[in-house]
Tab-separated table of N, CA, C and O in Angstrom:
chain	number	residue	atom	x	y	z
A	1	CYS	N	0.790	-1.121	0.041
A	1	CYS	CA	-0.120	0.040	-0.089
A	1	CYS	C	1.085	1.279	0.133
A	1	CYS	O	2.126	1.271	0.108
A	2	ILE	N	0.416	2.294	-0.572
A	2	ILE	CA	1.097	3.488	-0.337
A	2	ILE	C	0.373	4.654	0.422
A	2	ILE	O	-0.844	4.770	0.552
A	3	VAL	N	1.037	5.262	1.482
A	3	VAL	CA	0.765	6.198	2.261
A	3	VAL	C	0.635	7.528	1.507
A	3	VAL	O	1.356	8.245	0.824
A	4	ILE	N	-0.821	8.035	1.478
A	4	ILE	CA	-1.213	9.264	0.648
A	4	ILE	C	-0.910	10.399	1.617
A	4	ILE	O	-0.075	11.393	1.123
A	5	SER	N	-1.295	10.341	2.954
A	5	SER	CA	-1.054	11.930	3.605
A	5	SER	C	-1.334	11.394	5.036
A	5	SER	O	-1.770	10.224	5.511
A	6	GLN	N	-0.597	12.169	5.770
A	6	GLN	CA	-0.770	12.043	7.410
A	6	GLN	C	-1.803	13.141	7.863
A	6	GLN	O	-1.745	14.329	7.436
A	7	LEU	N	-2.773	13.037	8.724
A	7	LEU	CA	-3.681	13.980	9.427
A	7	LEU	C	-3.490	14.042	10.895
A	7	LEU	O	-3.913	13.472	11.700
A	8	PRO	N	-2.490	14.913	11.431
A	8	PRO	CA	-2.405	14.743	12.729
A	8	PRO	C	-3.393	15.300	13.503
A	8	PRO	O	-3.282	14.880	14.801
A	9	GLU	N	-3.952	16.384	13.082
A	9	GLU	CA	-5.374	16.920	13.911
A	9	GLU	C	-6.301	15.719	14.356
A	9	GLU	O	-6.928	15.621	15.362
A	10	GLN	N	-6.630	14.817	13.338
A	10	GLN	CA	-7.354	13.552	13.780
A	10	GLN	C	-6.599	12.387	13.884
A	10	GLN	O	-7.135	11.030	14.391
A	11	GLU	N	-5.218	12.428	14.070
A	11	GLU	CA	-4.333	11.079	14.323
A	11	GLU	C	-4.618	9.985	13.362
A	11	GLU	O	-5.032	8.948	13.866
A	12	ARG	N	-5.023	10.180	12.235
A	12	ARG	CA	-5.460	9.425	11.344
A	12	ARG	C	-4.079	9.605	10.082
A	12	ARG	O	-3.557	10.486	9.543
A	13	THR	N	-4.171	8.453	9.282
A	13	THR	CA	-3.267	8.257	8.018
A	13	THR	C	-4.024	7.669	6.799
A	13	THR	O	-4.947	6.678	7.049
A	14	ARG	N	-4.108	8.493	5.539
A	14	ARG	CA	-4.702	7.964	4.498
A	14	ARG	C	-3.813	6.899	3.627
A	14	ARG	O	-2.725	7.357	3.561
A	15	ILE	N	-4.330	5.885	3.479
A	15	ILE	CA	-3.518	4.962	2.530
A	15	ILE	C	-4.103	4.454	1.360
A	15	ILE	O	-5.642	4.524	1.275
A	16	LYS	N	-3.504	4.156	0.259
A	16	LYS	CA	-4.235	3.713	-0.901
A	16	LYS	C	-3.786	2.285	-0.908
A	16	LYS	O	-2.483	1.823	-1.015
A	17	LEU	N	-4.298	1.187	-1.038
A	17	LEU	CA	-4.258	-0.124	-1.070
A	17	LEU	C	-3.971	-0.851	-2.618
A	17	LEU	O	-4.468	0.010	-3.585
A	18	PRO	N	-3.800	-1.957	-2.628
A	18	PRO	CA	-3.311	-2.270	-4.017
A	18	PRO	C	-4.476	-2.346	-4.918
A	18	PRO	O	-4.290	-2.505	-6.286
A	19	SER	N	-5.771	-2.661	-4.130
A	19	SER	CA	-6.773	-2.640	-5.060
A	19	SER	C	-7.315	-1.159	-5.824
A	19	SER	O	-8.114	-1.128	-6.527
A	20	GLY	N	-6.798	-0.230	-5.041
A	20	GLY	CA	-6.864	1.052	-5.650
A	20	GLY	C	-8.005	1.853	-4.580
A	20	GLY	O	-8.366	3.066	-4.606
A	21	GLU	N	-8.586	1.243	-3.616
A	21	GLU	CA	-9.208	1.679	-2.511
A	21	GLU	C	-8.539	2.643	-1.569
A	21	GLU	O	-7.458	2.234	-1.146
A	22	LYS	N	-9.023	3.396	-1.439
A	22	LYS	CA	-8.059	4.846	-0.244
A	22	LYS	C	-9.126	4.603	1.044
A	22	LYS	O	-10.316	4.496	1.006
A	23	LYS	N	-8.203	4.264	1.935
A	23	LYS	CA	-8.622	4.105	3.641
A	23	LYS	C	-7.986	4.993	4.423
A	23	LYS	O	-7.020	5.355	4.035
A	24	SER	N	-8.972	5.358	5.465
A	24	SER	CA	-8.346	6.131	6.480
A	24	SER	C	-8.211	5.216	7.799
A	24	SER	O	-9.342	5.130	8.351
A	25	ILE	N	-6.955	5.326	8.288
A	25	ILE	CA	-6.778	4.348	9.585
A	25	ILE	C	-5.982	5.234	10.593
A	25	ILE	O	-5.452	6.358	10.590
A	26	SER	N	-6.222	4.654	11.844
A	26	SER	CA	-5.473	5.221	12.951
A	26	SER	C	-3.873	5.262	12.542
A	26	SER	O	-3.501	4.146	12.137
A	27	TRP	N	-3.352	6.159	12.927
A	27	TRP	CA	-2.226	6.074	12.820
A	27	TRP	C	-0.823	5.478	13.843
A	27	TRP	O	0.323	5.172	13.755
A	28	ASN	N	-1.712	4.989	15.037
A	28	ASN	CA	-1.207	3.989	15.875
A	28	ASN	C	-1.160	2.387	15.414
A	28	ASN	O	-0.485	1.561	15.903
A	29	CYS	N	-1.915	2.485	14.036
A	29	CYS	CA	-1.949	0.808	13.527
A	29	CYS	C	-0.463	0.500	12.981
A	29	CYS	O	0.176	1.362	12.396
A	30	ARG	N	-0.271	-0.675	13.321
A	30	ARG	CA	0.806	-1.476	12.412
A	30	ARG	C	0.477	-2.821	11.677
A	30	ARG	O	-0.428	-3.203	12.016
A	31	ALA	N	0.822	-2.458	10.439
A	31	ALA	CA	-0.061	-3.454	9.732
A	31	ALA	C	1.065	-3.819	8.107
A	31	ALA	O	1.770	-3.072	7.998
A	32	MET	N	0.899	-5.127	7.818
A	32	MET	CA	1.593	-5.490	6.574
A	32	MET	C	0.232	-5.917	5.617
A	32	MET	O	-0.390	-6.683	5.769
A	33	VAL	N	0.473	-4.970	4.536
A	33	VAL	CA	-0.911	-4.777	3.603
A	33	VAL	C	-0.182	-5.569	2.068
A	33	VAL	O	0.785	-4.937	1.722
A	34	GLY	N	-0.560	-6.587	1.593
A	34	GLY	CA	0.023	-7.113	0.083
A	34	GLY	C	-0.556	-8.583	0.184
A	34	GLY	O	-1.377	-9.064	0.726
A	35	ILE	N	0.318	-9.363	-0.699
A	35	ILE	CA	-0.033	-10.460	-1.302
A	35	ILE	C	1.005	-11.504	-0.290
A	35	ILE	O	2.385	-11.128	-0.396
A	36	VAL	N	0.895	-12.690	-0.026
A	36	VAL	CA	1.833	-13.279	0.635
A	36	VAL	C	2.770	-13.940	-0.073
A	36	VAL	O	2.299	-14.437	-1.240
A	37	ALA	N	3.959	-14.212	0.118
A	37	ALA	CA	4.939	-14.664	-0.619
A	37	ALA	C	4.751	-16.057	-0.852
A	37	ALA	O	4.303	-16.803	0.251
A	38	GLY	N	5.130	-16.779	-2.232
A	38	GLY	CA	4.934	-18.365	-2.286
A	38	GLY	C	3.698	-18.653	-2.449
A	38	GLY	O	3.509	-19.837	-2.482
A	39	GLY	N	2.807	-17.931	-2.733
A	39	GLY	CA	1.439	-18.310	-3.182
A	39	GLY	C	1.260	-19.078	-4.298
A	39	GLY	O	1.741	-18.761	-5.373
A	40	GLY	N	0.574	-20.086	-4.454
A	40	GLY	CA	0.317	-20.926	-5.567
A	40	GLY	C	1.513	-21.903	-5.683
A	40	GLY	O	1.716	-22.569	-6.953
A	41	ARG	N	2.463	-22.088	-4.858
A	41	ARG	CA	3.755	-23.034	-4.812
A	41	ARG	C	2.872	-24.518	-5.050
A	41	ARG	O	3.902	-25.082	-6.005
A	42	THR	N	2.246	-24.776	-4.377
A	42	THR	CA	1.823	-26.148	-4.314
A	42	THR	C	1.101	-26.633	-5.604
A	42	THR	O	0.651	-27.789	-5.939
A	43	GLU	N	0.479	-25.320	-6.301
A	43	GLU	CA	-0.116	-25.719	-7.699
A	43	GLU	C	0.514	-26.339	-8.987
A	43	GLU	O	-0.126	-27.215	-9.835
A	44	LYS	N	1.757	-26.124	-8.804
A	44	LYS	CA	2.719	-26.533	-9.973
A	44	LYS	C	2.802	-28.357	-9.731
A	44	LYS	O	2.949	-28.724	-8.425
A	45	PRO	N	2.806	-28.925	-10.980
A	45	PRO	CA	2.934	-30.402	-10.638
A	45	PRO	C	4.153	-30.978	-10.363
A	45	PRO	O	5.015	-30.406	-10.649
A	46	LEU	N	4.164	-32.100	-9.625
A	46	LEU	CA	5.402	-32.783	-9.490
A	46	LEU	C	5.877	-33.679	-10.547
A	46	LEU	O	5.266	-34.720	-10.705
A	47	LEU	N	6.608	-33.183	-11.323
A	47	LEU	CA	6.955	-33.939	-12.642
A	47	LEU	C	7.611	-35.388	-12.506
A	47	LEU	O	7.892	-36.123	-13.350
A	48	LYS	N	8.396	-35.353	-11.723
A	48	LYS	CA	9.165	-36.626	-11.217
A	48	LYS	C	9.225	-37.394	-9.900
A	48	LYS	O	8.836	-36.614	-9.026
A	49	ALA	N	9.378	-38.512	-9.983
A	49	ALA	CA	9.340	-38.989	-8.435
A	49	ALA	C	10.147	-38.574	-7.656
A	49	ALA	O	9.908	-38.440	-6.536
A	50	GLY	N	11.322	-38.158	-7.980
A	50	GLY	CA	12.141	-37.596	-7.001
A	50	GLY	C	11.832	-36.267	-6.285
A	50	GLY	O	12.006	-36.349	-5.255
A	51	ALA	N	11.094	-35.545	-7.260
A	51	ALA	CA	10.562	-34.294	-6.617
A	51	ALA	C	9.343	-34.601	-5.303
A	51	ALA	O	9.378	-34.065	-4.435
A	52	ALA	N	8.720	-35.688	-5.751
A	52	ALA	CA	7.602	-36.063	-4.920
A	52	ALA	C	8.407	-36.639	-3.494
A	52	ALA	O	8.058	-36.587	-2.519
A	53	HIS	N	9.541	-37.311	-3.799
A	53	HIS	CA	10.176	-38.113	-2.740
A	53	HIS	C	10.809	-37.101	-1.724
A	53	HIS	O	10.656	-37.225	-0.341
A	54	TYR	N	11.552	-35.984	-2.415
A	54	TYR	CA	12.035	-34.918	-1.533
A	54	TYR	C	10.858	-34.004	-0.691
A	54	TYR	O	11.074	-33.594	0.219
A	55	ALA	N	9.801	-34.055	-1.458
A	55	ALA	CA	8.658	-33.000	-0.734
A	55	ALA	C	7.996	-33.891	0.362
A	55	ALA	O	7.748	-33.511	1.426
A	56	ALA	N	8.016	-35.374	0.338
A	56	ALA	CA	7.394	-36.235	1.223
A	56	ALA	C	8.676	-36.235	2.400
A	56	ALA	O	8.180	-36.156	3.480
A	57	LYS	N	9.970	-36.240	1.987
A	57	LYS	CA	10.915	-36.156	3.124
A	57	LYS	C	10.826	-34.982	3.729
A	57	LYS	O	11.419	-35.302	4.971
A	58	ALA	N	10.824	-34.145	3.379
A	58	ALA	CA	10.681	-32.754	4.076
A	58	ALA	C	9.644	-32.715	5.128
A	58	ALA	O	9.698	-32.045	6.113
A	59	LYS	N	8.479	-33.534	4.733
A	59	LYS	CA	7.237	-33.656	5.709
A	59	LYS	C	7.201	-34.542	6.302
A	59	LYS	O	6.171	-34.927	7.268
A	60	ARG	N	8.362	-35.597	6.334
A	60	ARG	CA	8.602	-36.676	7.339
A	60	ARG	C	7.125	-37.953	7.177
A	60	ARG	O	6.623	-38.199	7.834
A	61	LYS	N	6.973	-37.972	5.516
A	61	LYS	CA	5.471	-38.442	5.319
A	61	LYS	C	6.300	-40.111	4.837
A	61	LYS	O	7.248	-40.084	4.243
A	62	ASN	N	5.437	-41.198	5.062
A	62	ASN	CA	5.403	-42.478	4.353
A	62	ASN	C	5.350	-42.323	2.962
A	62	ASN	O	4.427	-42.341	2.344
A	63	TRP	N	6.446	-42.463	2.152
A	63	TRP	CA	6.515	-42.242	0.744
A	63	TRP	C	7.398	-43.057	0.120
A	63	TRP	O	8.420	-43.282	0.280
A	64	PRO	N	7.059	-43.832	-1.022
A	64	PRO	CA	5.679	-44.386	-1.340
A	64	PRO	C	4.852	-45.226	-0.774
A	64	PRO	O	5.551	-46.009	0.091
A	65	ASN	N	3.568	-44.731	-0.630
A	65	ASN	CA	2.916	-45.665	0.277
A	65	ASN	C	2.147	-46.875	-0.447
A	65	ASN	O	1.359	-46.985	-1.284
A	66	ILE	N	2.864	-48.016	-0.463
A	66	ILE	CA	2.541	-49.301	-1.167
A	66	ILE	C	1.530	-49.907	-0.325
A	66	ILE	O	1.405	-50.151	1.271
A	67	ARG	N	0.787	-50.810	-1.042
A	67	ARG	CA	-0.590	-51.234	-0.245
A	67	ARG	C	0.104	-52.603	0.010
A	67	ARG	O	0.823	-53.264	-0.407
A	68	GLY	N	-0.777	-53.038	1.166
A	68	GLY	CA	-0.346	-54.386	1.970
A	68	GLY	C	-0.457	-55.598	0.785
A	68	GLY	O	0.359	-56.648	0.861
A	69	VAL	N	-1.345	-55.530	0.085
A	69	VAL	CA	-1.670	-56.849	-0.877
A	69	VAL	C	-0.636	-56.785	-2.049
A	69	VAL	O	-0.295	-57.839	-2.577
A	70	ALA	N	0.245	-55.513	-2.319
A	70	ALA	CA	1.422	-55.468	-3.089
A	70	ALA	C	2.472	-56.002	-2.453
A	70	ALA	O	3.618	-56.368	-3.314
A	71	ARG	N	2.701	-56.440	-1.458
A	71	ARG	CA	3.925	-56.972	-0.418
A	71	ARG	C	3.886	-58.283	-0.466
A	71	ARG	O	3.108	-59.019	-0.589
A	72	ASN	N	5.003	-58.760	0.031
A	72	ASN	CA	5.374	-60.187	0.343
A	72	ASN	C	4.547	-60.652	1.352
A	72	ASN	O	4.416	-59.712	2.456
A	73	PRO	N	4.547	-62.077	1.674
A	73	PRO	CA	3.873	-62.201	3.132
A	73	PRO	C	4.535	-62.116	4.095
A	73	PRO	O	4.249	-62.017	5.454
A	74	VAL	N	6.045	-61.916	4.118
A	74	VAL	CA	6.851	-61.816	5.471
A	74	VAL	C	6.815	-60.192	5.754
A	74	VAL	O	7.243	-59.990	6.512
A	75	GLU	N	6.283	-59.301	4.833
A	75	GLU	CA	6.165	-57.896	5.058
A	75	GLU	C	4.767	-57.573	5.653
A	75	GLU	O	4.983	-56.523	6.332
A	76	HIS	N	3.765	-58.249	5.345
A	76	HIS	CA	2.353	-57.882	5.672
A	76	HIS	C	1.586	-58.896	5.425
A	76	HIS	O	1.323	-59.923	4.575
A	77	PRO	N	0.368	-58.953	6.466
A	77	PRO	CA	-0.488	-59.945	6.699
A	77	PRO	C	-1.161	-60.397	5.247
A	77	PRO	O	-1.914	-61.088	5.214
A	78	HIS	N	-1.409	-59.112	4.452
A	78	HIS	CA	-2.184	-59.118	3.398
A	78	HIS	C	-1.337	-59.693	2.208
A	78	HIS	O	-2.079	-59.545	1.071
A	79	GLY	N	0.058	-59.671	2.435
A	79	GLY	CA	0.661	-60.101	1.310
A	79	GLY	C	0.448	-61.502	0.940
A	79	GLY	O	0.406	-62.345	1.448
A	80	GLY	N	1.185	-61.669	-0.354
A	80	GLY	CA	1.324	-62.669	-0.959
A	80	GLY	C	0.438	-63.453	-2.008
A	80	GLY	O	-0.548	-62.714	-1.949
A	81	GLY	N	0.434	-64.592	-2.391
A	81	GLY	CA	-0.267	-65.471	-3.252
A	81	GLY	C	-0.252	-64.938	-4.747
A	81	GLY	O	0.561	-64.003	-4.775
A	82	ASN	N	-0.782	-65.756	-5.391
A	82	ASN	CA	-1.000	-65.446	-7.048
A	82	ASN	C	-1.438	-64.510	-7.614
A	82	ASN	O	-1.491	-64.129	-8.574
A	83	HIS	N	-2.492	-63.674	-6.707
A	83	HIS	CA	-3.157	-62.442	-7.163
A	83	HIS	C	-3.368	-61.736	-6.048
A	83	HIS	O	-3.242	-62.066	-4.767
A	84	GLN	N	-3.421	-60.387	-6.609
A	84	GLN	CA	-3.307	-59.420	-5.300
A	84	GLN	C	-4.907	-59.458	-4.560
A	84	GLN	O	-5.429	-58.616	-4.955
A	85	HIS	N	-4.833	-60.150	-3.461
A	85	HIS	CA	-6.074	-60.278	-2.864
A	85	HIS	C	-5.496	-60.564	-1.394
A	85	HIS	O	-4.870	-61.026	-1.223
A	86	VAL	N	-6.706	-60.034	-0.612
A	86	VAL	CA	-6.449	-60.401	1.091
A	86	VAL	C	-6.478	-61.633	1.519
A	86	VAL	O	-5.458	-62.334	1.890
A	87	GLY	N	-7.344	-62.229	0.820
A	87	GLY	CA	-7.251	-64.140	1.107
A	87	GLY	C	-8.078	-64.254	2.293
A	87	GLY	O	-8.363	-65.627	2.669
A	88	HIS	N	-8.722	-63.383	3.099
A	88	HIS	CA	-9.273	-63.954	4.410
A	88	HIS	C	-9.998	-62.511	5.093
A	88	HIS	O	-9.456	-61.597	4.281
A	89	PRO	N	-10.841	-62.774	5.884
A	89	PRO	CA	-11.815	-61.698	6.265
A	89	PRO	C	-11.084	-60.753	7.044
A	89	PRO	O	-9.998	-60.897	7.695
A	90	THR	N	-11.161	-59.069	6.497
A	90	THR	CA	-10.210	-58.128	7.077
A	90	THR	C	-11.084	-57.914	8.470
A	90	THR	O	-10.554	-57.154	9.077
A	91	THR	N	-12.119	-58.382	8.937
A	91	THR	CA	-12.590	-57.806	10.060
A	91	THR	C	-12.870	-58.816	10.969
A	91	THR	O	-13.025	-60.009	10.421
A	92	LYS	N	-13.024	-58.460	12.202
A	92	LYS	CA	-13.244	-59.406	13.251
A	92	LYS	C	-14.518	-59.540	13.999
A	92	LYS	O	-15.040	-58.408	13.790
A	93	SER	N	-14.814	-60.866	14.354
A	93	SER	CA	-16.380	-60.648	14.809
A	93	SER	C	-16.376	-60.016	16.285
A	93	SER	O	-15.128	-59.907	16.806
A	94	ARG	N	-17.439	-59.695	16.864
A	94	ARG	CA	-17.703	-58.975	18.307
A	94	ARG	C	-17.126	-59.948	19.217
A	94	ARG	O	-16.436	-59.699	20.314
A	95	MET	N	-17.485	-61.272	18.943
A	95	MET	CA	-17.021	-62.338	20.049
A	95	MET	C	-15.391	-62.657	19.778
A	95	MET	O	-15.160	-63.468	21.011
A	96	CYS	N	-14.447	-62.125	19.332
A	96	CYS	CA	-13.061	-62.403	18.983
A	96	CYS	C	-12.319	-61.937	20.257
A	96	CYS	O	-12.773	-60.792	20.616
A	97	PRO	N	-11.179	-62.618	20.578
A	97	PRO	CA	-10.434	-61.951	21.770
A	97	PRO	C	-9.599	-60.734	21.080
A	97	PRO	O	-9.288	-60.933	20.143
A	98	ALA	N	-9.419	-60.143	22.099
A	98	ALA	CA	-8.447	-58.916	21.661
A	98	ALA	C	-7.014	-59.299	21.191
A	98	ALA	O	-6.555	-60.209	21.742
A	99	GLY	N	-6.483	-58.811	20.057
A	99	GLY	CA	-5.381	-59.128	19.612
A	99	GLY	C	-5.357	-60.139	18.535
A	99	GLY	O	-4.663	-60.544	17.911
């Protein structure tokens, strides 16, 4: 924004905002008016797996997130078999003991 004038008798300041609007505010106010830096950064596509890797690494995310049925039987209870299917009921009955 741009300071247009100071009005000492009213203790006010006239400013012009980026939209072109003129406002009169108290001259005791402190503010930052404008656009936040880095806006739209996340809208750019991640073109390579490496870019996604480093983005996930910065946020400490589990990447890549691999399904259990795509794993080996030693890695996950849903893994293994000739086709990618769980192979047993994934839900437990109410009468089942804990664990």
